[in-house]
PDB file of C-alpha atoms in Angstrom:
ATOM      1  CA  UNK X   3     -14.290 -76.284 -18.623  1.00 95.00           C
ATOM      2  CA  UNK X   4     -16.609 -73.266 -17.136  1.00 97.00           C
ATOM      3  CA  UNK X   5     -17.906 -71.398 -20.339  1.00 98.00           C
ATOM      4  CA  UNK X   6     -20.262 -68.604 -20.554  1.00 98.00           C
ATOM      5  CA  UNK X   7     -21.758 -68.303 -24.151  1.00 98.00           C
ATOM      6  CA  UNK X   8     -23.577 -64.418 -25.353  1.00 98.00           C
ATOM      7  CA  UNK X   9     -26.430 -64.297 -27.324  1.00 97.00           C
ATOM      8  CA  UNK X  10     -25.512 -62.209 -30.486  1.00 97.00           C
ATOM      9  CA  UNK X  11     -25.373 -58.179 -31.447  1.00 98.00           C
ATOM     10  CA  UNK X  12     -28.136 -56.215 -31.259  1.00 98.00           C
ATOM     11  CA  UNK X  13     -29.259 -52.908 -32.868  1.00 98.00           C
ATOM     12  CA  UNK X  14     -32.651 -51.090 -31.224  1.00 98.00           C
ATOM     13  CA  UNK X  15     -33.874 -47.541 -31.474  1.00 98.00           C
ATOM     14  CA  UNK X  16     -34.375 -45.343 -28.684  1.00 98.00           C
ATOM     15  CA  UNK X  17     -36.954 -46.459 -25.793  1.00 97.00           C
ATOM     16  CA  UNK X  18     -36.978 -49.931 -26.905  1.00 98.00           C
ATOM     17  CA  UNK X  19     -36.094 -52.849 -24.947  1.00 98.00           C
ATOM     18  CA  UNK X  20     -32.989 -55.486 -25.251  1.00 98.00           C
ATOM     19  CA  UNK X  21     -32.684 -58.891 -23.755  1.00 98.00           C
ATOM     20  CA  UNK X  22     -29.386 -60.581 -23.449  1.00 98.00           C
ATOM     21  CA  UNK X  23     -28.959 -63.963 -22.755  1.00 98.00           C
ATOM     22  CA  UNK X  24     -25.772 -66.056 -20.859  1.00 98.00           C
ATOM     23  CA  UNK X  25     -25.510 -69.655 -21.149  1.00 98.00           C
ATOM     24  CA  UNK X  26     -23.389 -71.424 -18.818  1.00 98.00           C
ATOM     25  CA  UNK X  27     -21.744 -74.459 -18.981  1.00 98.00           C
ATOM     26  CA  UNK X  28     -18.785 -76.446 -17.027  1.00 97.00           C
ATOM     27  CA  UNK X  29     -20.167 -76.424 -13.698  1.00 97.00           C
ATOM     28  CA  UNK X  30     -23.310 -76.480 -11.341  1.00 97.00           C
ATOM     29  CA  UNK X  31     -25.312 -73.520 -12.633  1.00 97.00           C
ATOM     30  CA  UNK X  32     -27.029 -72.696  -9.172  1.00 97.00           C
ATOM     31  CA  UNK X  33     -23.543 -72.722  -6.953  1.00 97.00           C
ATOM     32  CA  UNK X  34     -22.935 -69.502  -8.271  1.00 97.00           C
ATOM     33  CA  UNK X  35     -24.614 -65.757  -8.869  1.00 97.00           C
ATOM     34  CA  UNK X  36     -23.998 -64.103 -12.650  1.00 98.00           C
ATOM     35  CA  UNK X  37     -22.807 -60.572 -12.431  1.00 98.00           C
ATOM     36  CA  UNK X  38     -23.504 -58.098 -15.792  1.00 98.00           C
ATOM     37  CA  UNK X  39     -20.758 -55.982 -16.941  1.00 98.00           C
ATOM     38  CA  UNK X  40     -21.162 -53.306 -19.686  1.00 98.00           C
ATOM     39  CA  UNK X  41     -18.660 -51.276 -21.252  1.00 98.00           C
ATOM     40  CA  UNK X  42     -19.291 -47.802 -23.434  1.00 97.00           C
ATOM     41  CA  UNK X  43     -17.084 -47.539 -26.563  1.00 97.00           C
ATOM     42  CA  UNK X  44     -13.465 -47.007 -25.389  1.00 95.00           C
ATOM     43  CA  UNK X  45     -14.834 -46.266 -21.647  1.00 96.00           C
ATOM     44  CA  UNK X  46     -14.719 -48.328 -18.189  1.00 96.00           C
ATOM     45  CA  UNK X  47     -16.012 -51.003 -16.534  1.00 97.00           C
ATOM     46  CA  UNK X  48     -19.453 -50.377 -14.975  1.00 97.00           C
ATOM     47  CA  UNK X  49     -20.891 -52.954 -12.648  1.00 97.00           C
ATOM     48  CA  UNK X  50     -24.972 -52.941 -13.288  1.00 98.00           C
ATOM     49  CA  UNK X  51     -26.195 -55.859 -11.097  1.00 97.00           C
ATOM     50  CA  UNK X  52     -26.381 -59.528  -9.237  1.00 98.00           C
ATOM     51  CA  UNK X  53     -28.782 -62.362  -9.690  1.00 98.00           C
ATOM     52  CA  UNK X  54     -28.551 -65.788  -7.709  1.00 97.00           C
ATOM     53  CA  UNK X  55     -28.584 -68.697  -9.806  1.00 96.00           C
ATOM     54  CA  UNK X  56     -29.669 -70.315  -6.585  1.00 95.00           C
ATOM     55  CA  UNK X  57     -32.624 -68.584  -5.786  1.00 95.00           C
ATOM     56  CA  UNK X  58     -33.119 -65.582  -7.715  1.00 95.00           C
ATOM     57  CA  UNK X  59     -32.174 -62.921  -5.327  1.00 97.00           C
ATOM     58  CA  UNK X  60     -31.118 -59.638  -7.763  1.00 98.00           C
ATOM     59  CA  UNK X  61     -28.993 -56.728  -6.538  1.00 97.00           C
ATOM     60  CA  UNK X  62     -29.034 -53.662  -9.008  1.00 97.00           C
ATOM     61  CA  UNK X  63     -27.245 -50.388  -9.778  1.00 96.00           C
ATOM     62  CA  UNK X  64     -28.739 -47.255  -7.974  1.00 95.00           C
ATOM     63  CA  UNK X  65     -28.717 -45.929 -11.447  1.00 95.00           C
ATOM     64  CA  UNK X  66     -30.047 -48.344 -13.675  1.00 96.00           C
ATOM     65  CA  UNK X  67     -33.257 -49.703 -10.634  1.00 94.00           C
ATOM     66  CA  UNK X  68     -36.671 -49.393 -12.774  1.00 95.00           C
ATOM     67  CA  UNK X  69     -35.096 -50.157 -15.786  1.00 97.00           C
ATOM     68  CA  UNK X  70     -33.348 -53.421 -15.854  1.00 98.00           C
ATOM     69  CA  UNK X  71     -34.507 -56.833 -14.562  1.00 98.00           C
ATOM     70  CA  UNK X  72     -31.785 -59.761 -14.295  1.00 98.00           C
ATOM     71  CA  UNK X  73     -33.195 -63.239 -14.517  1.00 98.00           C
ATOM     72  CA  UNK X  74     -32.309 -67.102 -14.530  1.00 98.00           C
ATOM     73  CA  UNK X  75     -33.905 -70.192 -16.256  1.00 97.00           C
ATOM     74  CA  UNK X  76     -31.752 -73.195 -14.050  1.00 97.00           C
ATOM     75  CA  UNK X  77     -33.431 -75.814 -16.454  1.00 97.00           C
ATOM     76  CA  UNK X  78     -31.319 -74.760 -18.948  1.00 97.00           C
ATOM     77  CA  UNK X  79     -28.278 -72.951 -17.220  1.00 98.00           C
ATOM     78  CA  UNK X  80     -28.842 -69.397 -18.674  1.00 98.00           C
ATOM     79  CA  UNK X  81     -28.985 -66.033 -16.998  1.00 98.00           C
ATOM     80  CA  UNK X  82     -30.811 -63.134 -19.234  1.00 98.00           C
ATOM     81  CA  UNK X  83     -30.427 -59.350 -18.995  1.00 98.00           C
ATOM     82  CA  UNK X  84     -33.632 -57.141 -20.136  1.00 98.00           C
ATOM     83  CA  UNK X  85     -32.824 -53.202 -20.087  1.00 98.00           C
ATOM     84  CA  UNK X  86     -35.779 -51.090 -21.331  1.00 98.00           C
ATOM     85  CA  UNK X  87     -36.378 -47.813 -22.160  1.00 98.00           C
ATOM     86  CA  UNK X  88     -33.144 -47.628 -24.057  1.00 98.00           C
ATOM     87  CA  UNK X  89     -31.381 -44.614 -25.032  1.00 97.00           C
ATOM     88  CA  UNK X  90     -28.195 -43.484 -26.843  1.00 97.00           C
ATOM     89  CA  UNK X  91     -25.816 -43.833 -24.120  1.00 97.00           C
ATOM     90  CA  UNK X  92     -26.684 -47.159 -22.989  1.00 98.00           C
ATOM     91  CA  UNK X  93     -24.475 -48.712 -26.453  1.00 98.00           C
ATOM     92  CA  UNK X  94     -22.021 -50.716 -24.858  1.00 98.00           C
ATOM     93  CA  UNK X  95     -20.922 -54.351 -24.675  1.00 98.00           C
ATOM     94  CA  UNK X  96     -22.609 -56.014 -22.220  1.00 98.00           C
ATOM     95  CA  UNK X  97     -20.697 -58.573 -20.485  1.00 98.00           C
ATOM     96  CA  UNK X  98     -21.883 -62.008 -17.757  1.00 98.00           C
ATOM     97  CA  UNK X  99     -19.741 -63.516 -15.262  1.00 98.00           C
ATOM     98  CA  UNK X 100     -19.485 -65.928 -12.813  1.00 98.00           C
ATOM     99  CA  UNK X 101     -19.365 -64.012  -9.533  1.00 97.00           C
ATOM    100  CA  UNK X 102     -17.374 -65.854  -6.605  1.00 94.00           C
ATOM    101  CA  UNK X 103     -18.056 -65.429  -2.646  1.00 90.00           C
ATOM    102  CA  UNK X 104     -15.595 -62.703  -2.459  1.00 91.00           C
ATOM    103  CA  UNK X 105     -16.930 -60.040  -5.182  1.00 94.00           C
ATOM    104  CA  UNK X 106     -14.329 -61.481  -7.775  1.00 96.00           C
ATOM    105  CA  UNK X 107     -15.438 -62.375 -11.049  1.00 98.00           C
ATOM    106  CA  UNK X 108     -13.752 -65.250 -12.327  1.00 97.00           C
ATOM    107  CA  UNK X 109     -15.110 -66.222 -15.973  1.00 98.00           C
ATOM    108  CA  UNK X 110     -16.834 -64.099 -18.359  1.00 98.00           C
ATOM    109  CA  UNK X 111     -19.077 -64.289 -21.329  1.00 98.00           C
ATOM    110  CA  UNK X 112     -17.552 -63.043 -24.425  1.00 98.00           C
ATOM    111  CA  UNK X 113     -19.348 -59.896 -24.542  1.00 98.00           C
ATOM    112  CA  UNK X 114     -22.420 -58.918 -26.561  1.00 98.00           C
ATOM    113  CA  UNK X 115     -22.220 -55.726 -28.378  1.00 98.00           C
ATOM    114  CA  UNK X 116     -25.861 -53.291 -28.104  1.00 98.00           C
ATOM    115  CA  UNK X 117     -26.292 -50.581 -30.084  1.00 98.00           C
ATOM    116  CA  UNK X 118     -28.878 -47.938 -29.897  1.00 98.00           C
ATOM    117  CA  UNK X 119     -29.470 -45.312 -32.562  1.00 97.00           C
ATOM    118  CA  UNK X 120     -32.087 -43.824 -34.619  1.00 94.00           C
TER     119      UNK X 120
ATOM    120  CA  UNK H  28     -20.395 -45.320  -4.544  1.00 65.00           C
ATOM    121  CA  UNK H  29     -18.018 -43.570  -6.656  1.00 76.00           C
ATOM    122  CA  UNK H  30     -15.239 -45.613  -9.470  1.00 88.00           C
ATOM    123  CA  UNK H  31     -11.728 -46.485  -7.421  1.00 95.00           C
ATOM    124  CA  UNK H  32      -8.982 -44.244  -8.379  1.00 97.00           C
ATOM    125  CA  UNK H  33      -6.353 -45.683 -11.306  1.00 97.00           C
ATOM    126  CA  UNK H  34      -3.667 -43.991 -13.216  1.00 97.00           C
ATOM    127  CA  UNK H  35      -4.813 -43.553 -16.705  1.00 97.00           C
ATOM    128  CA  UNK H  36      -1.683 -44.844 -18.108  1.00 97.00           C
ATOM    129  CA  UNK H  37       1.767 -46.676 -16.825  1.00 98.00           C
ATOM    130  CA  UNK H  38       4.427 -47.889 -18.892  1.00 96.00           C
ATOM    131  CA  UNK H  39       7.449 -49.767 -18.878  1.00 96.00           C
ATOM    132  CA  UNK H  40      10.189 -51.815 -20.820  1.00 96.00           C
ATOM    133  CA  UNK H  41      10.500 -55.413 -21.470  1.00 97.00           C
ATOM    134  CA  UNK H  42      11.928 -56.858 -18.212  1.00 97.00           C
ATOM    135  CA  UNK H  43      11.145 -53.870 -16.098  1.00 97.00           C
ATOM    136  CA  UNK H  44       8.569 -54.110 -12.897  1.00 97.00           C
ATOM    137  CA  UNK H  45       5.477 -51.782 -13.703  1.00 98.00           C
ATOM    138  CA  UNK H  46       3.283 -51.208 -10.487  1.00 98.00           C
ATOM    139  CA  UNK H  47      -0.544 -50.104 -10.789  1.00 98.00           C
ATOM    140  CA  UNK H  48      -2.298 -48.056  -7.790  1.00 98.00           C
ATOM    141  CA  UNK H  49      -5.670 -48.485  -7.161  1.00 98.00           C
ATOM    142  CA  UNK H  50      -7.304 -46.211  -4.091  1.00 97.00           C
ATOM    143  CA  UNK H  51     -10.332 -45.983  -2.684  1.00 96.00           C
ATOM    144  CA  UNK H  52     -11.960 -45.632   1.049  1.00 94.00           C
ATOM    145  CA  UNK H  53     -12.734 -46.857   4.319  1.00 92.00           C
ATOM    146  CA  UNK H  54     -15.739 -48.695   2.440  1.00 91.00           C
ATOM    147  CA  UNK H  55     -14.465 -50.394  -0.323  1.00 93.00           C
ATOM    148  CA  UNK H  56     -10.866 -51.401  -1.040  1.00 94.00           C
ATOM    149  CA  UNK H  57      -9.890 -50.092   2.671  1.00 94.00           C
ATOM    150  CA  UNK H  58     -12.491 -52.446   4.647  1.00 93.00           C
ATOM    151  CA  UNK H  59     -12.132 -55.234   2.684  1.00 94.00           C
ATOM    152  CA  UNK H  60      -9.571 -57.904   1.482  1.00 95.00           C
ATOM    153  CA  UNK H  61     -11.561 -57.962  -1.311  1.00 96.00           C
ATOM    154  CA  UNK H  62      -9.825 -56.334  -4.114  1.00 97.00           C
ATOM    155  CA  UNK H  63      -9.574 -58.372  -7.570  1.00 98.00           C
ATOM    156  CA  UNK H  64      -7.279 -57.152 -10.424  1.00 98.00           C
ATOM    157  CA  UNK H  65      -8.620 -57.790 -14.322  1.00 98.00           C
ATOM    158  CA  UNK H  66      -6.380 -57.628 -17.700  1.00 98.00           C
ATOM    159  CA  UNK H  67      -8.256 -56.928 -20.489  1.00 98.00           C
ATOM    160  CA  UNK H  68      -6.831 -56.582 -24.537  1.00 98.00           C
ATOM    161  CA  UNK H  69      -8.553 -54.769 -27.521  1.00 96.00           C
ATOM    162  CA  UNK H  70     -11.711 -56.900 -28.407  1.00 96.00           C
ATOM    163  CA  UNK H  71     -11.524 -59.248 -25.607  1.00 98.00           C
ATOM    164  CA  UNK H  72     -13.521 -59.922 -22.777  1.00 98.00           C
ATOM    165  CA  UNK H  73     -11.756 -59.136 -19.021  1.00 98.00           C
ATOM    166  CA  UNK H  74      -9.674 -62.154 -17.351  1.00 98.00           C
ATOM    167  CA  UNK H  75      -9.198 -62.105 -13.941  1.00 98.00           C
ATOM    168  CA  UNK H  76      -5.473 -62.195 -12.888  1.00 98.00           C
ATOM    169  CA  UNK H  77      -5.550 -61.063  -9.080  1.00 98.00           C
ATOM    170  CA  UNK H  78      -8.216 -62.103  -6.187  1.00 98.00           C
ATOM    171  CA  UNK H  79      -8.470 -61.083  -2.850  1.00 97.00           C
ATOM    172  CA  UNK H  80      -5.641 -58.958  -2.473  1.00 97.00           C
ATOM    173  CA  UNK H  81      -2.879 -61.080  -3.423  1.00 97.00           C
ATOM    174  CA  UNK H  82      -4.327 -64.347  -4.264  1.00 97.00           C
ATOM    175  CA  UNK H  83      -3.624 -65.807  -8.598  1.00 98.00           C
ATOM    176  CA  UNK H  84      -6.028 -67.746 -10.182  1.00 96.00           C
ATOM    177  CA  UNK H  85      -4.721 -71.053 -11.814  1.00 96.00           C
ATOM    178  CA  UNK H  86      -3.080 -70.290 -14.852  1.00 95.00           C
ATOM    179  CA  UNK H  87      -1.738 -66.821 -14.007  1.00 97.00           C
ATOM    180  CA  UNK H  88       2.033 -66.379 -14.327  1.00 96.00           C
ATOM    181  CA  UNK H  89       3.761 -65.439 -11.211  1.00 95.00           C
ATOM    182  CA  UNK H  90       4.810 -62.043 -12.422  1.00 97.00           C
ATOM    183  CA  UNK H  91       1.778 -60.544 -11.312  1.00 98.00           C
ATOM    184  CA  UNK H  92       1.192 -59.860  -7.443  1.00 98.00           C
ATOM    185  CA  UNK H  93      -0.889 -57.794  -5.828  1.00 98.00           C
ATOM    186  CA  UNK H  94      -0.625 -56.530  -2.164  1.00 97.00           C
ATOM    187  CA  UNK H  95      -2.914 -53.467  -0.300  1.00 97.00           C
ATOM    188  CA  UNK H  96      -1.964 -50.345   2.208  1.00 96.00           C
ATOM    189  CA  UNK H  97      -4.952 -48.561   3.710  1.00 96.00           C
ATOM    190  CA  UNK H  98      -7.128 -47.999   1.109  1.00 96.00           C
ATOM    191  CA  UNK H  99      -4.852 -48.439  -2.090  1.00 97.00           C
ATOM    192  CA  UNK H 100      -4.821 -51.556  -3.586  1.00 98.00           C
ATOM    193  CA  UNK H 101      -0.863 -52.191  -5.779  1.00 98.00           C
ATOM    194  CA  UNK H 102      -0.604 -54.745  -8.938  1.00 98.00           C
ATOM    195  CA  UNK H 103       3.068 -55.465 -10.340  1.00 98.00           C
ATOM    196  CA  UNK H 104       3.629 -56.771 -13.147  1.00 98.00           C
ATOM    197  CA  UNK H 105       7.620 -57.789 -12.959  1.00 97.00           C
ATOM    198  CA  UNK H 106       9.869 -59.217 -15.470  1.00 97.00           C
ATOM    199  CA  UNK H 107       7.318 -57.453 -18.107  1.00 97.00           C
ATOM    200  CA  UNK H 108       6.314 -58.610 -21.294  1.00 97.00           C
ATOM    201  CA  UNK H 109       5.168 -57.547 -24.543  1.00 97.00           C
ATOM    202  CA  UNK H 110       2.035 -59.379 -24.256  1.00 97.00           C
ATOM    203  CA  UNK H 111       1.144 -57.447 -20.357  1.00 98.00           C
ATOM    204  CA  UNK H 112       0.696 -54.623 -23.008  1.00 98.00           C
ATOM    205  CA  UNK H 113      -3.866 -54.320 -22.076  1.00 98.00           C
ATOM    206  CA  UNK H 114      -6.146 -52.103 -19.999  1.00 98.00           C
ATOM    207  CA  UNK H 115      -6.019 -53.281 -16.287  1.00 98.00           C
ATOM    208  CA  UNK H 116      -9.037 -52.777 -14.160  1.00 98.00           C
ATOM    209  CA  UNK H 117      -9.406 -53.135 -10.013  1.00 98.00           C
ATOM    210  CA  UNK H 118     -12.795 -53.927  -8.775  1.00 97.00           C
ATOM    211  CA  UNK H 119     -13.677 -53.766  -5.098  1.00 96.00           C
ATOM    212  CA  UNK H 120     -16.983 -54.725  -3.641  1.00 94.00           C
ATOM    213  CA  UNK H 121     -18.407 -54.210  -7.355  1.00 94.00           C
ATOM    214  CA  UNK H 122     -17.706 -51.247  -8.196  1.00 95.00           C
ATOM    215  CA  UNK H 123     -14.190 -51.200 -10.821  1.00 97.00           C
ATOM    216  CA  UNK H 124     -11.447 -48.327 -11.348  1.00 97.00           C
ATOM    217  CA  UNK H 125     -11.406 -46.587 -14.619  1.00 96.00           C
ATOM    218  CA  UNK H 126      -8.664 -48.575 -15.577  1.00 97.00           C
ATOM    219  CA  UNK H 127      -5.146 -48.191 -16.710  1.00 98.00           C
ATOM    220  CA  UNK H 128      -3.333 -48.278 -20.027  1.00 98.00           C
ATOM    221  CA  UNK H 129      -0.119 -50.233 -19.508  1.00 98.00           C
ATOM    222  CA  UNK H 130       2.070 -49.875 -22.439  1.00 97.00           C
ATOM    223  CA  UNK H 131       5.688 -51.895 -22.971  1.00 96.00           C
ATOM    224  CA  UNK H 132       8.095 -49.384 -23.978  1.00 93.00           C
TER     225      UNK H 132
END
């Protein structure tokens, strides 16, 4: 069965750097791009970007470009998130999932929780 | 491009039809048939429940349709239950609603 597995809570200051990480299991990493996800305490959705398992290819926010870079590692089926330059409003859970052809995002990583204080 | 448009709440009793709006333009839910639906409870992690439109992943129970007029996107939830009771999200093109707070009466 498809599973994507979070790497664990995290707790950084402000203008540090966090990388998550998304392991995927259940089905042929590259046929599919990993979408991130994050959500504020109690807030929305917010889409923050696109990376293709296949070849790399990233599509980012308009509001997060400079500050986050999405990558892959196909030899062992994990996607990572690195956002920099971190600051109070950026606590959120941070979410993966598998995106399909169609913009729908049909499995999702259990969520990893970032806080950022002082 | 700006969040889609959702009710912040909607309600309903057990066994009633609840129906969520979800509107947004010419470039998003409008162009496309390419609006997905998402239920998410406290704690959890979003599961997808509507694709393309109108189309239910495997697994999904019937009671939950989705259709599209223009640029607003519909899901309803008939025959509700008390576990429909979550947040519900529309996402079009990658960009989401602000979600809506369906509570069973």
């Amino acid at each position: 069965q498809v599973q994507l597995v979070q790497s664990g809570a995290e707790v950084k200051k402000p203008g540090a750097s966090v990388k998550v990480s998304c392991k995927a299991s259940g089905y042929t990493f590259t046929s599919y791009g990993i979408s991130w996800v994050r959500q504020a305490p109690g807030q929305g959705l917010e889409w923050m970007g696109w990376i293709s398992a296949y070849n790399g290819n990233t599509n980012y926010a308009q509001k997060l470009q400079g500050r986050v870079t999405m990558t892959t590692d196909t030899s062992t089926s994990t996607a990572y998130m690195e956002l920099r330059s971190l600051r109070s409003d950026d606590t959120a859970v941070y979410y993966c999932a598998r995106e399909l052809a169609d913009w729908a995002f049909d499995y999702w990583g259990q969520g990893t929780l970032v806080t950022v204080s002082s | 491009q700006s969040a889609l448009t959702q009710p912040p709440s909607a309600s309903g009793s057990p066994g009633q039809s609840v129906t969520i709006s979800c509107t947004g333009t010419s470039s998003d839910v409008g162009g496309y048939n390419y609006v997905s639906w998402y239920q998410q409870h406290p704690g959890k992690a979003p599961k997808l429940m509507i694709y393309e439109v109108s189309k239910r992943p495997s697994g999904v129970p019937d009671r939950f349709s989705g259709s599209k007029s223009g640029n607003t996107a519909s899901l309803t939830v008939s025959g509700l239950q008390a576990e429909d009771e979550a947040d519900y999200y529309c996402s079009s093109i990658r960009v989401f609603g602000g979600g809506t707070k369906l509570t069973v009466l």
